[in-house]
Amino acid sequence: MDNLWQHTCGETFNATSLTCSHTTEVLVIGGGFTGCSAALKAAELGADVTLLEAETIGHGGSGRNVGLANAGLWLPPDDVCNAMGQVTGARLNHVLAGGPDQVFAMIAKHDIQCDATRNGTLHLAHSAKGVEQLKARLTQFKQQGAPVTMLDQLETRKRTGSDLFYAALHDRRAGTIQPLAYAKGLARAATAAGVKLYENTAVLGLENTGEQWIATTADGTVKANSLLLATNAYHAHFKTLNLPTTSTVHYFQIATEPLTPQQLQTILPGREGAWDTALIMTSFRLDAAGRLLIGGMGAGGAVHSNWAKRKLAKMFPSLVRTEISHCWSGRISMTADHLPRIMKLAPNSYSIFGYSGRGISPGTVFGTATAQAILNSDPAGLPVPVCEDYSEWSPGLKSVFYEAGASAVHFSGAR
């Protein structure tokens, strides 16, 4: 079984590989939400732009995630301010609160066929402690003026079709999309705006001469004035560059066969995307065809898929015999404080990383803003302050720890 999104993608996009050498104004490496948004914006502003993707558009986390276009980060707003400082944190919270608006505006402007549904999301309390967490978040959201409401247990049961949850926060700003189709739609719009985009073109060497960037591929080279490295959890390491190091976490999903009309009357009848307050989070949603997707941290395999099947049956007993049609996973770049970063590689050249599982809205916002910063030679308008370098102690060990923890929880969970 493989990635559902590859089989249901409403956008068809294909590009050739690079087989020549040329010079460009802005080079973008990475064809996900961030890279495609940045390339599109830079081209719209009149720049000569080249985008290189090692595989195909959306091959990484952008084409493998849940598809929730959320407002804000995984962290509560107050935690963002405590970590970044009140002024800087409040600015990031404000910018990302409008993230879904930007995503759905891009979808409408470029007629992207990505099953966009803006009925909000449900953050579900998995325990009594989870209810208190949601109440704290609600207070913070209300201080921001966000259209978020608290649902009691009865209303939560009606919205989800499950008896497992104690309460929920409904965020009307958010929605769901087919993530791979969104990435491919952005790529289509970018090429229409003039971006020279190449797939199946891995960058094998990358160096900065002080005057320009030189990216070497198997069959060509690209020389550029400015660079955006937008590969996040999938970037390669180059000996000649000091690139950021973060922990990577896998997130897997399974999808059922389409549910029956009767089942769809009670299971997520409002088509909201949902996730819970558990430390090892569970997410679930419906796709356009009525398949139910459920996911959690982990690289996939028998332990995780068996847990997902048990969890599915526990949440929705009527689905105990429902067949599973697809199973896939992707990688997430996670910083130690769960905050995204923009790292300066050289003047007007940056690396963006660390969305910690919230890639759709932040990727769109960060990519667009960074394109403007590059062309204006001014980082003042970026969502976060630029850092000169970023590294973590033993990111590989942390990654193993996260996977082991998820495996342990899923081995015994939902029994």
XYZ file of C-alpha atoms in Angstrom:
415
model
C 0.000 0.000 0.000
C 1.199 3.522 -0.751
C 0.444 7.228 -0.516
C -3.250 7.970 -1.050
C -2.523 11.514 -2.202
C -0.651 10.259 -5.264
C -3.791 8.421 -6.413
C -6.287 11.226 -5.779
C -4.308 14.260 -6.943
C -6.474 16.622 -8.960
C -3.461 18.537 -10.270
C -1.225 17.096 -12.953
C 2.229 18.603 -13.055
C 5.404 17.246 -14.597
C 8.714 18.911 -15.362
C 11.880 17.774 -17.079
C 15.223 17.402 -15.348
C 18.011 19.935 -15.736
C 20.328 19.044 -18.622
C 22.165 22.322 -19.152
C 23.936 25.110 -17.316
C 22.533 28.580 -16.858
C 22.475 31.638 -14.626
C 19.471 32.841 -12.654
C 18.640 35.603 -10.211
C 17.037 33.450 -7.484
C 17.640 29.729 -7.018
C 15.136 27.765 -4.940
C 16.014 24.222 -3.873
C 13.023 22.140 -2.807
C 9.611 21.743 -4.403
C 7.281 21.715 -1.409
C 4.932 24.351 -0.029
C 7.742 26.703 0.991
C 9.815 26.442 -2.171
C 6.908 26.644 -4.589
C 5.300 29.571 -2.724
C 8.601 31.436 -2.704
C 9.330 30.764 -6.378
C 5.831 31.856 -7.370
C 6.024 35.097 -5.388
C 9.517 35.953 -6.633
C 8.446 35.421 -10.248
C 5.324 37.529 -9.729
C 7.611 40.304 -8.467
C 9.592 40.140 -11.704
C 12.587 38.006 -10.728
C 14.231 35.365 -12.878
C 13.740 32.217 -10.793
C 14.908 28.611 -11.043
C 13.581 25.832 -8.797
C 15.314 22.459 -8.474
C 13.531 19.441 -6.970
C 15.489 16.244 -6.338
C 12.440 14.017 -6.872
C 9.033 15.289 -7.950
C 6.982 18.213 -6.647
C 5.600 17.390 -3.199
C 7.728 14.258 -2.850
C 8.721 15.152 0.739
C 6.583 16.150 3.690
C 4.385 18.467 1.602
C 2.920 15.527 -0.303
C 2.726 13.149 2.663
C 1.072 15.102 5.468
C -2.426 15.113 6.901
C -3.681 18.091 4.937
C -4.794 20.358 7.783
C -4.405 24.046 6.945
C -4.198 25.318 10.518
C -3.988 28.803 11.993
C -0.886 29.166 14.158
C 1.630 26.634 15.376
C 1.431 23.443 17.386
C 2.523 25.537 20.396
C -0.127 27.637 22.195
C 0.180 31.392 21.528
C 1.480 32.230 25.020
C 4.217 29.603 24.717
C 5.339 31.221 21.458
C 5.614 34.602 23.212
C 7.406 33.115 26.212
C 9.980 31.514 23.917
C 10.495 34.425 21.510
C 9.659 37.463 23.600
C 6.334 39.257 23.724
C 6.728 41.518 20.687
C 8.349 38.963 18.368
C 6.069 36.143 19.498
C 2.932 38.244 19.111
C 4.015 39.153 15.585
C 4.514 35.506 14.615
C 1.166 34.547 16.174
C -0.554 37.319 14.236
C 1.085 36.432 10.928
C 0.293 32.722 11.212
C -3.259 33.388 12.406
C -3.820 34.613 8.869
C -2.087 31.608 7.328
C -5.267 29.799 6.253
C -6.537 32.995 4.620
C -3.369 33.091 2.525
C -3.583 29.383 1.636
C -7.199 29.479 0.546
C -6.656 32.759 -1.319
C -3.812 31.121 -3.278
C -6.051 28.163 -4.054
C -8.812 30.444 -5.346
C -6.479 32.760 -7.284
C -4.756 29.943 -9.150
C -7.755 27.578 -9.336
C -5.839 24.790 -7.596
C -7.793 21.524 -7.627
C -6.967 20.318 -4.117
C -10.355 19.483 -2.558
C -10.210 22.614 -0.420
C -12.754 22.492 2.413
C -12.847 25.325 4.925
C -15.139 24.052 7.678
C -12.624 24.483 10.478
C -10.691 22.001 12.574
C -11.384 20.234 15.868
C -8.733 20.021 18.584
C -9.994 17.189 20.766
C -9.457 16.597 24.484
C -8.461 12.945 24.925
C -8.694 13.182 28.764
C -9.855 15.432 31.596
C -6.376 16.974 31.596
C -6.797 17.628 27.903
C -9.938 19.663 28.644
C -7.888 21.976 30.844
C -5.327 22.359 28.078
C -8.068 23.350 25.648
C -9.524 25.857 28.112
C -6.120 27.508 28.432
C -5.760 27.655 24.655
C -9.276 29.084 24.322
C -8.418 31.935 26.692
C -5.318 32.742 24.654
C -7.188 32.569 21.353
C -9.915 34.854 22.685
C -7.273 37.406 23.653
C -6.219 37.349 19.989
C -9.808 37.778 18.833
C -9.724 34.420 17.056
C -13.051 32.784 16.033
C -12.493 29.711 18.189
C -15.239 28.096 20.291
C -15.295 25.386 22.958
C -17.587 22.408 22.352
C -18.850 20.295 25.244
C -18.729 16.507 25.259
C -22.165 16.093 23.693
C -21.451 18.495 20.841
C -18.010 16.939 20.356
C -19.639 13.536 20.004
C -22.008 14.932 17.350
C -19.156 16.574 15.431
C -16.852 13.544 15.481
C -19.166 10.545 15.751
C -16.988 9.184 18.580
C -17.537 8.780 22.336
C -13.820 8.949 23.169
C -13.399 12.694 23.515
C -14.247 14.999 26.403
C -14.435 18.347 24.592
C -13.123 20.154 21.522
C -11.959 23.512 20.237
C -13.482 24.403 16.893
C -11.291 26.814 14.900
C -13.299 28.266 12.024
C -10.221 29.806 10.403
C -8.770 26.434 9.392
C -9.661 23.720 6.888
C -8.457 20.701 4.955
C -6.840 20.254 1.559
C -5.343 17.519 -0.593
C -1.750 18.486 0.220
C 0.041 16.977 -2.779
C -2.430 18.642 -5.146
C -1.835 21.978 -3.420
C 1.930 21.644 -3.891
C 1.542 20.686 -7.547
C -0.928 23.523 -8.093
C 1.584 26.006 -6.698
C 4.225 24.555 -9.025
C 1.879 24.915 -11.994
C 1.197 28.539 -11.078
C 4.915 29.180 -10.615
C 5.817 27.895 -14.073
C 2.993 29.954 -15.560
C 4.571 32.996 -13.868
C 7.893 32.212 -15.538
C 9.754 30.010 -13.055
C 12.160 27.538 -14.654
C 11.308 24.426 -12.661
C 13.153 21.103 -12.887
C 12.179 17.799 -11.274
C 14.386 14.748 -10.688
C 17.324 17.116 -10.361
C 19.237 16.515 -7.151
C 21.786 19.113 -6.127
C 25.028 17.194 -5.655
C 27.229 20.160 -4.807
C 26.442 23.626 -3.487
C 28.932 26.388 -2.808
C 29.023 30.124 -2.333
C 31.933 31.940 -3.983
C 31.185 35.208 -2.267
C 29.814 36.573 -5.524
C 27.269 33.900 -6.422
C 25.943 30.461 -5.643
C 26.889 27.466 -7.769
C 24.629 24.412 -7.623
C 25.942 21.328 -9.377
C 23.637 18.540 -10.564
C 24.277 15.341 -12.486
C 23.780 17.012 -15.872
C 24.189 20.730 -15.344
C 24.904 23.709 -13.148
C 22.956 26.708 -11.967
C 24.638 29.958 -10.942
C 22.517 32.321 -8.881
C 22.717 35.641 -7.065
C 20.452 34.488 -4.204
C 19.437 31.143 -2.738
C 16.496 29.747 -0.810
C 17.043 26.275 0.622
C 13.530 24.919 1.229
C 14.108 21.215 1.733
C 13.303 21.132 5.476
C 13.417 17.504 6.756
C 14.707 16.247 3.407
C 17.785 18.387 2.832
C 21.172 16.976 1.959
C 24.335 18.054 3.753
C 27.073 19.752 1.771
C 30.654 19.815 3.040
C 31.166 23.373 1.868
C 28.203 24.825 3.795
C 27.127 25.219 7.414
C 23.538 23.999 7.175
C 21.032 23.646 10.021
C 20.681 20.343 11.864
C 17.385 19.354 13.477
C 15.699 16.219 14.696
C 13.496 14.457 12.191
C 10.302 12.685 13.166
C 8.217 10.374 11.025
C 4.448 10.706 10.816
C 2.411 7.910 9.248
C -1.170 7.597 8.035
C -3.572 4.923 6.954
C -6.702 5.431 4.863
C -9.830 3.301 4.725
C -11.935 2.451 1.729
C -14.682 5.086 1.216
C -17.237 4.976 4.011
C -20.886 4.288 3.318
C -23.403 7.155 3.086
C -24.851 5.994 6.402
C -21.440 6.095 8.120
C -20.719 9.542 6.699
C -23.888 10.891 8.316
C -22.335 10.431 11.764
C -18.526 10.335 11.323
C -17.175 13.887 10.928
C -20.405 15.007 9.228
C -19.082 18.587 9.051
C -15.853 17.452 7.321
C -13.565 19.133 9.861
C -10.003 17.934 10.278
C -9.240 16.688 13.798
C -6.359 15.950 16.151
C -6.160 15.275 19.874
C -4.286 16.525 22.937
C -2.318 13.311 23.597
C 1.461 13.626 23.861
C 1.748 11.113 20.989
C -0.865 12.869 18.914
C -3.531 11.201 16.779
C -5.059 12.982 13.777
C -8.010 11.975 11.622
C -10.050 13.425 8.769
C -12.111 12.498 5.731
C -10.934 12.964 2.163
C -13.150 14.103 -0.716
C -14.241 10.531 -1.496
C -15.229 9.798 2.114
C -12.187 7.759 3.109
C -11.250 8.119 6.757
C -7.579 8.881 7.385
C -5.962 8.321 10.770
C -2.343 9.022 11.602
C 0.240 9.419 14.316
C 3.925 9.739 15.013
C 6.038 6.868 13.706
C 7.677 5.549 10.573
C 4.924 3.070 9.761
C 5.284 -0.687 9.869
C 3.265 -3.332 11.662
C 3.374 -1.784 15.158
C 2.014 1.559 14.008
C -0.470 0.276 11.418
C -1.901 -2.281 13.848
C -2.304 0.456 16.447
C -4.089 2.641 13.890
C -6.531 -0.134 13.076
C -7.236 -0.692 16.786
C -7.611 3.018 17.377
C -9.967 3.326 14.429
C -12.196 0.553 15.769
C -12.151 2.065 19.257
C -13.129 5.534 18.033
C -15.693 4.239 15.539
C -16.915 0.706 16.355
C -18.939 0.586 13.136
C -15.646 0.602 11.184
C -14.177 -2.507 12.807
C -14.363 -4.478 9.545
C -13.589 -1.586 7.190
C -10.737 -2.328 4.793
C -7.537 -0.276 4.751
C -6.594 0.899 1.263
C -3.435 2.997 1.752
C -0.598 3.442 4.235
C 2.292 5.933 4.017
C 4.583 8.171 6.057
C 6.692 11.313 5.789
C 9.401 13.150 7.707
C 8.973 16.233 9.895
C 11.770 18.634 10.849
C 11.389 19.432 14.539
C 13.363 22.091 16.379
C 14.007 21.741 20.118
C 11.513 24.497 20.984
C 9.054 23.603 18.173
C 9.508 27.018 16.539
C 10.305 27.470 12.826
C 13.540 29.125 11.798
C 14.903 31.207 8.948
C 18.688 30.889 8.843
C 20.900 33.262 6.868
C 23.273 31.441 4.510
C 24.685 34.586 2.866
C 23.328 38.045 2.008
C 19.814 37.578 0.533
C 20.087 33.795 0.917
C 18.251 31.708 3.496
C 17.280 28.254 4.713
C 13.781 27.730 6.140
C 13.058 24.754 8.390
C 11.438 23.389 11.534
C 7.673 23.618 11.110
C 7.321 20.696 13.560
C 4.388 19.199 11.689
C 2.614 22.438 10.719
C 3.797 22.907 7.152
C 0.865 24.030 5.014
C 0.035 27.511 6.312
C 3.493 28.383 7.713
C 5.191 27.052 4.575
C 3.025 29.268 2.394
C 3.512 32.301 4.632
C 7.258 31.841 5.153
C 7.965 31.077 1.505
C 6.092 34.130 0.253
C 7.653 36.444 2.841
C 11.178 35.183 2.183
C 10.852 35.767 -1.548
C 9.949 39.381 -0.809
C 12.860 39.711 1.627
C 15.318 38.396 -0.958
C 14.168 40.731 -3.707
C 13.964 43.750 -1.387
C 17.303 42.919 0.255
C 15.494 43.478 3.555
C 14.685 40.738 6.112
C 12.698 43.107 8.351
C 9.367 41.812 7.069
C 10.096 38.142 7.756
C 7.785 36.327 10.206
C 10.705 35.497 12.536
C 14.109 37.113 13.103
C 16.873 35.638 10.988
C 19.414 33.457 12.799
C 23.049 33.199 11.726
C 23.310 29.464 12.430
C 21.321 26.660 13.997
C 22.321 23.283 15.354
C 21.117 20.869 18.012
C 22.929 18.395 20.183
C 22.615 14.816 18.872
C 19.628 15.312 16.553
C 19.946 11.709 15.360
C 19.681 10.433 18.930
C 16.608 12.580 19.505
C 15.034 11.169 16.357
C 15.599 7.619 17.602
C 14.124 8.595 20.971
C 10.960 10.011 19.358
C 10.482 6.907 17.220
C 11.050 4.561 20.168
C 8.553 6.486 22.272
C 5.908 6.405 19.552
C 6.490 2.683 18.997
C 6.149 1.954 22.717
C 2.902 3.911 22.998
C 1.453 2.362 19.851
C 2.466 -1.179 20.789
C 0.247 -1.113 23.857
C -2.249 1.594 22.919
C -5.936 1.318 21.925
C -6.284 -2.225 23.217
